[in-house]
Short mmCIF file of N, CA and C in Angstrom, two decimals:
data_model
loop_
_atom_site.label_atom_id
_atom_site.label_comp_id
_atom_site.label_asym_id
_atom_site.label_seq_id
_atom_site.Cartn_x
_atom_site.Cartn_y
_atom_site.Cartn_z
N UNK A 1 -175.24 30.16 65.44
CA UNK A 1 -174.11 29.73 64.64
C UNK A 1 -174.59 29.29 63.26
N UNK A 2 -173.53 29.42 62.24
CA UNK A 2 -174.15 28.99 60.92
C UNK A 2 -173.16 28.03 60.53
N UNK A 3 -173.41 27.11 59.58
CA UNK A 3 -172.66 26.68 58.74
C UNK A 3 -171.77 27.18 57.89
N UNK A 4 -170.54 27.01 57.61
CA UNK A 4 -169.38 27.44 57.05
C UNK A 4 -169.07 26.64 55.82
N UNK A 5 -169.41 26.75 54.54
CA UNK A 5 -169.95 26.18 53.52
C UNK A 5 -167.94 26.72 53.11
N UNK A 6 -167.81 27.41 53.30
CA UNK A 6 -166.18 27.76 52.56
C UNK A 6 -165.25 27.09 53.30
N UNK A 7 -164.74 27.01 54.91
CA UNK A 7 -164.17 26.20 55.90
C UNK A 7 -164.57 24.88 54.90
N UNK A 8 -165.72 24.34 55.35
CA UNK A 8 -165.68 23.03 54.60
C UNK A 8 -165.07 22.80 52.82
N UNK A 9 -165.22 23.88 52.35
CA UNK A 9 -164.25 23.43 51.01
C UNK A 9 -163.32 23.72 51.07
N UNK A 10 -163.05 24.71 51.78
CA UNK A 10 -161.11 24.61 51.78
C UNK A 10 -160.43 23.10 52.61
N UNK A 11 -161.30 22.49 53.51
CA UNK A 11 -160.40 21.28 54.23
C UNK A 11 -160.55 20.59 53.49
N UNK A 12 -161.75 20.05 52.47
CA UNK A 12 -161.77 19.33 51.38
C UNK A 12 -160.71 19.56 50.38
N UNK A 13 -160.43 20.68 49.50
CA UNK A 13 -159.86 20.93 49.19
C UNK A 13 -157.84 20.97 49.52
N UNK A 14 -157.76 20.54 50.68
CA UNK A 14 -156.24 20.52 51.16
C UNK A 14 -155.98 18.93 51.45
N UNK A 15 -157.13 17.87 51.86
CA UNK A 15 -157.30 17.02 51.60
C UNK A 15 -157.12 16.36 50.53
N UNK A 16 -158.00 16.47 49.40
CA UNK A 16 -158.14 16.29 48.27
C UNK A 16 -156.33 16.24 47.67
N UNK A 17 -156.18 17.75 47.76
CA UNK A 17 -154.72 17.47 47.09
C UNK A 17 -153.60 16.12 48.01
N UNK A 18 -153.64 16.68 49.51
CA UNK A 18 -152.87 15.68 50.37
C UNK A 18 -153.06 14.00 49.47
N UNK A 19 -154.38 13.31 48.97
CA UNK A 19 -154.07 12.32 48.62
C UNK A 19 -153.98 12.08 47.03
N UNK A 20 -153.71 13.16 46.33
CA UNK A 20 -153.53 13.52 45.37
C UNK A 20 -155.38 12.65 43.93
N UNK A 21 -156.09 13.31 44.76
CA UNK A 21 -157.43 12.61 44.46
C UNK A 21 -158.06 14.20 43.06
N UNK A 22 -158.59 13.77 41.84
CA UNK A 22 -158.92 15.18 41.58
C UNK A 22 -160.53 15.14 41.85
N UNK A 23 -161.20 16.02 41.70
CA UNK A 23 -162.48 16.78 42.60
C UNK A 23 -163.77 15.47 41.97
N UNK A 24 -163.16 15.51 41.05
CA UNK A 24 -164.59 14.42 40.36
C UNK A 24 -164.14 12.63 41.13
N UNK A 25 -163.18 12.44 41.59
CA UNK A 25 -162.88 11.31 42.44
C UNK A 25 -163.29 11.53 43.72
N UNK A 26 -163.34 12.83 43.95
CA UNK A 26 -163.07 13.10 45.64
C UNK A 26 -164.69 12.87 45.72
N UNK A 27 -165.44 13.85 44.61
CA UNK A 27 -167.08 13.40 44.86
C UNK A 27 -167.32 12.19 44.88
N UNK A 28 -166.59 11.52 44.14
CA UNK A 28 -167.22 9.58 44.46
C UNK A 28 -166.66 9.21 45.47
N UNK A 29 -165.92 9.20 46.02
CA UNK A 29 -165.66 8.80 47.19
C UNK A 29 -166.57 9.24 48.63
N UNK A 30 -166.66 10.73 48.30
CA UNK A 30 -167.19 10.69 49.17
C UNK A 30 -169.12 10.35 48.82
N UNK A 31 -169.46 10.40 47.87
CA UNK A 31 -171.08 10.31 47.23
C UNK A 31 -171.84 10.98 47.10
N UNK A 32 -171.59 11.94 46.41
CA UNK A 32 -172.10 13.19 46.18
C UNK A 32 -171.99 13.90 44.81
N UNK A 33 -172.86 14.72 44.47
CA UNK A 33 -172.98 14.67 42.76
C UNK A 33 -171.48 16.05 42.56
N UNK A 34 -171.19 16.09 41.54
CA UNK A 34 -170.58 17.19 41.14
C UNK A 34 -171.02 18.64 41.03
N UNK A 35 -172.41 18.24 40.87
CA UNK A 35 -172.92 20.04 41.27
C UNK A 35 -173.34 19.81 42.40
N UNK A 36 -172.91 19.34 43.45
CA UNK A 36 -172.84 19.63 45.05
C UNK A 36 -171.68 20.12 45.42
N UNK A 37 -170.67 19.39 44.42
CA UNK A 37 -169.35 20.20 44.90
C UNK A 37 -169.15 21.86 44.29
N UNK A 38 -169.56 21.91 43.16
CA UNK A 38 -169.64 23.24 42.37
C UNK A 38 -170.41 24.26 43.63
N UNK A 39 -171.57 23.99 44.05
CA UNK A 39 -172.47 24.66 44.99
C UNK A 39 -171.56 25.34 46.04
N UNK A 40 -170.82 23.98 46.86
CA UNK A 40 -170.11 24.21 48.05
C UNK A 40 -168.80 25.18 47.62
N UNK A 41 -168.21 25.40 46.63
CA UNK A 41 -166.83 25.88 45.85
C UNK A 41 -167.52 27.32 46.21
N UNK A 42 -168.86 27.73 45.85
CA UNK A 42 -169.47 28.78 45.79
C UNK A 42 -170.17 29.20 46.70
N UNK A 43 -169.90 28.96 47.94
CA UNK A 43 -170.42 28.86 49.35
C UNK A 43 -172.14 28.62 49.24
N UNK A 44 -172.54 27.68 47.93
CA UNK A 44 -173.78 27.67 48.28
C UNK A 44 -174.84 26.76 49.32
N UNK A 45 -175.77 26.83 49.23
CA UNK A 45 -176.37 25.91 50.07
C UNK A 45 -176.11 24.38 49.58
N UNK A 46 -175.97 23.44 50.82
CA UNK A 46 -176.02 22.27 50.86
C UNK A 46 -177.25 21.40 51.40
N UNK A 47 -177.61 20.17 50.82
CA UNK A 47 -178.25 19.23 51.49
C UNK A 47 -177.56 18.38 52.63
N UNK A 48 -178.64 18.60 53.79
CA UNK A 48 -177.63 18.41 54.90
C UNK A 48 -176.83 16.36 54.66
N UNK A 49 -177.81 16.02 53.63
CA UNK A 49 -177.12 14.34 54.13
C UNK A 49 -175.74 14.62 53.43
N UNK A 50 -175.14 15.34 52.46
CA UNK A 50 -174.10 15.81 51.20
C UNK A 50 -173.24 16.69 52.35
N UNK A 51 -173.46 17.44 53.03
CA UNK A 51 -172.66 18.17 53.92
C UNK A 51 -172.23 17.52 55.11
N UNK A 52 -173.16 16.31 55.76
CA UNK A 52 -172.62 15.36 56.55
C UNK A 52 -171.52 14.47 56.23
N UNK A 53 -172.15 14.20 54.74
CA UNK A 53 -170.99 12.78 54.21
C UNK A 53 -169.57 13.43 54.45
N UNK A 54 -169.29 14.65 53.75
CA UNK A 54 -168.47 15.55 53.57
C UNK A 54 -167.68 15.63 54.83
N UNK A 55 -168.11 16.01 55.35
CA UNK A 55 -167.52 15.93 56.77
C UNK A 55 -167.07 14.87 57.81
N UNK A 56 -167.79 13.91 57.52
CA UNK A 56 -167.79 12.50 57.63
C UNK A 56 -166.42 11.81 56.92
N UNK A 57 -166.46 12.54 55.45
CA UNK A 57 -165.19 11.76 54.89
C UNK A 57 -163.90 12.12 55.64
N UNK A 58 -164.35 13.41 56.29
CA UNK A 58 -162.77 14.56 56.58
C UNK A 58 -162.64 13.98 57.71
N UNK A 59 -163.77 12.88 58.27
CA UNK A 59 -163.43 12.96 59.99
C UNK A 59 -163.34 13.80 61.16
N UNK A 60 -164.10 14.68 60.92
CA UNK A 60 -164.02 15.67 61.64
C UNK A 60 -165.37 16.07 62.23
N UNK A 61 -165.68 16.97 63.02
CA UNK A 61 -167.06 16.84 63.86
C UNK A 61 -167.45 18.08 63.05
N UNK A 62 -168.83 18.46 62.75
CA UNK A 62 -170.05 19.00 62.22
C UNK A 62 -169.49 20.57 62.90
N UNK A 63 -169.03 20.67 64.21
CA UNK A 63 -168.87 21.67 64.41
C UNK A 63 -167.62 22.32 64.42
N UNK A 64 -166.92 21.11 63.83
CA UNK A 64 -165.52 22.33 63.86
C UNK A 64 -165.57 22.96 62.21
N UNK A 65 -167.37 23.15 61.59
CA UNK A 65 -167.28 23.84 60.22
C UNK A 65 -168.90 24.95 60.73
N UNK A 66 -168.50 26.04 61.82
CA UNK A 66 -169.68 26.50 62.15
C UNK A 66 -168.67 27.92 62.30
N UNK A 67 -169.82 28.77 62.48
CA UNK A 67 -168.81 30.01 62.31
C UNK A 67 -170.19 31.00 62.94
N UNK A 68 -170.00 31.53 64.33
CA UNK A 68 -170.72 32.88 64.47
C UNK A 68 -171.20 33.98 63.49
N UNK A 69 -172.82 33.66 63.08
CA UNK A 69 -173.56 34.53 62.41
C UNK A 69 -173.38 35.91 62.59
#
């Protein structure tokens, strides 16, 4: 299984709007630089503590953002 670097920005992303937060708030909140979010927008690689927080903020478990290689 791999990580799903796009799944995770689109729930961010539907989030984000739900509390009407814009992307440079949503990174402080959750603690993470702005070219981490640029990276992830672009399905790029993440540092796993930046992809935890992330997921962490959404509440949601690590694996409901995995997707058969």
């Amino acid at each position: 299984q791999r990580f799903d670097t796009i799944a995770l920005y689109k729930a961010l992303d539907a989030e984000r709007q739900a509390r009407g937060l814009s992307w440079t708030q949503l990174s402080r909140d959750i603690g993470v630089s702005a070219a981490t979010m640029q990276r992830l927008k672009h399905g790029g690689r993440l540092e796993v503590d930046g992809a935890l927080a992330m997921v962490g903020w959404l509440r949601r478990a690590v694996e409901s953002f995995t997707r058969q290689s």
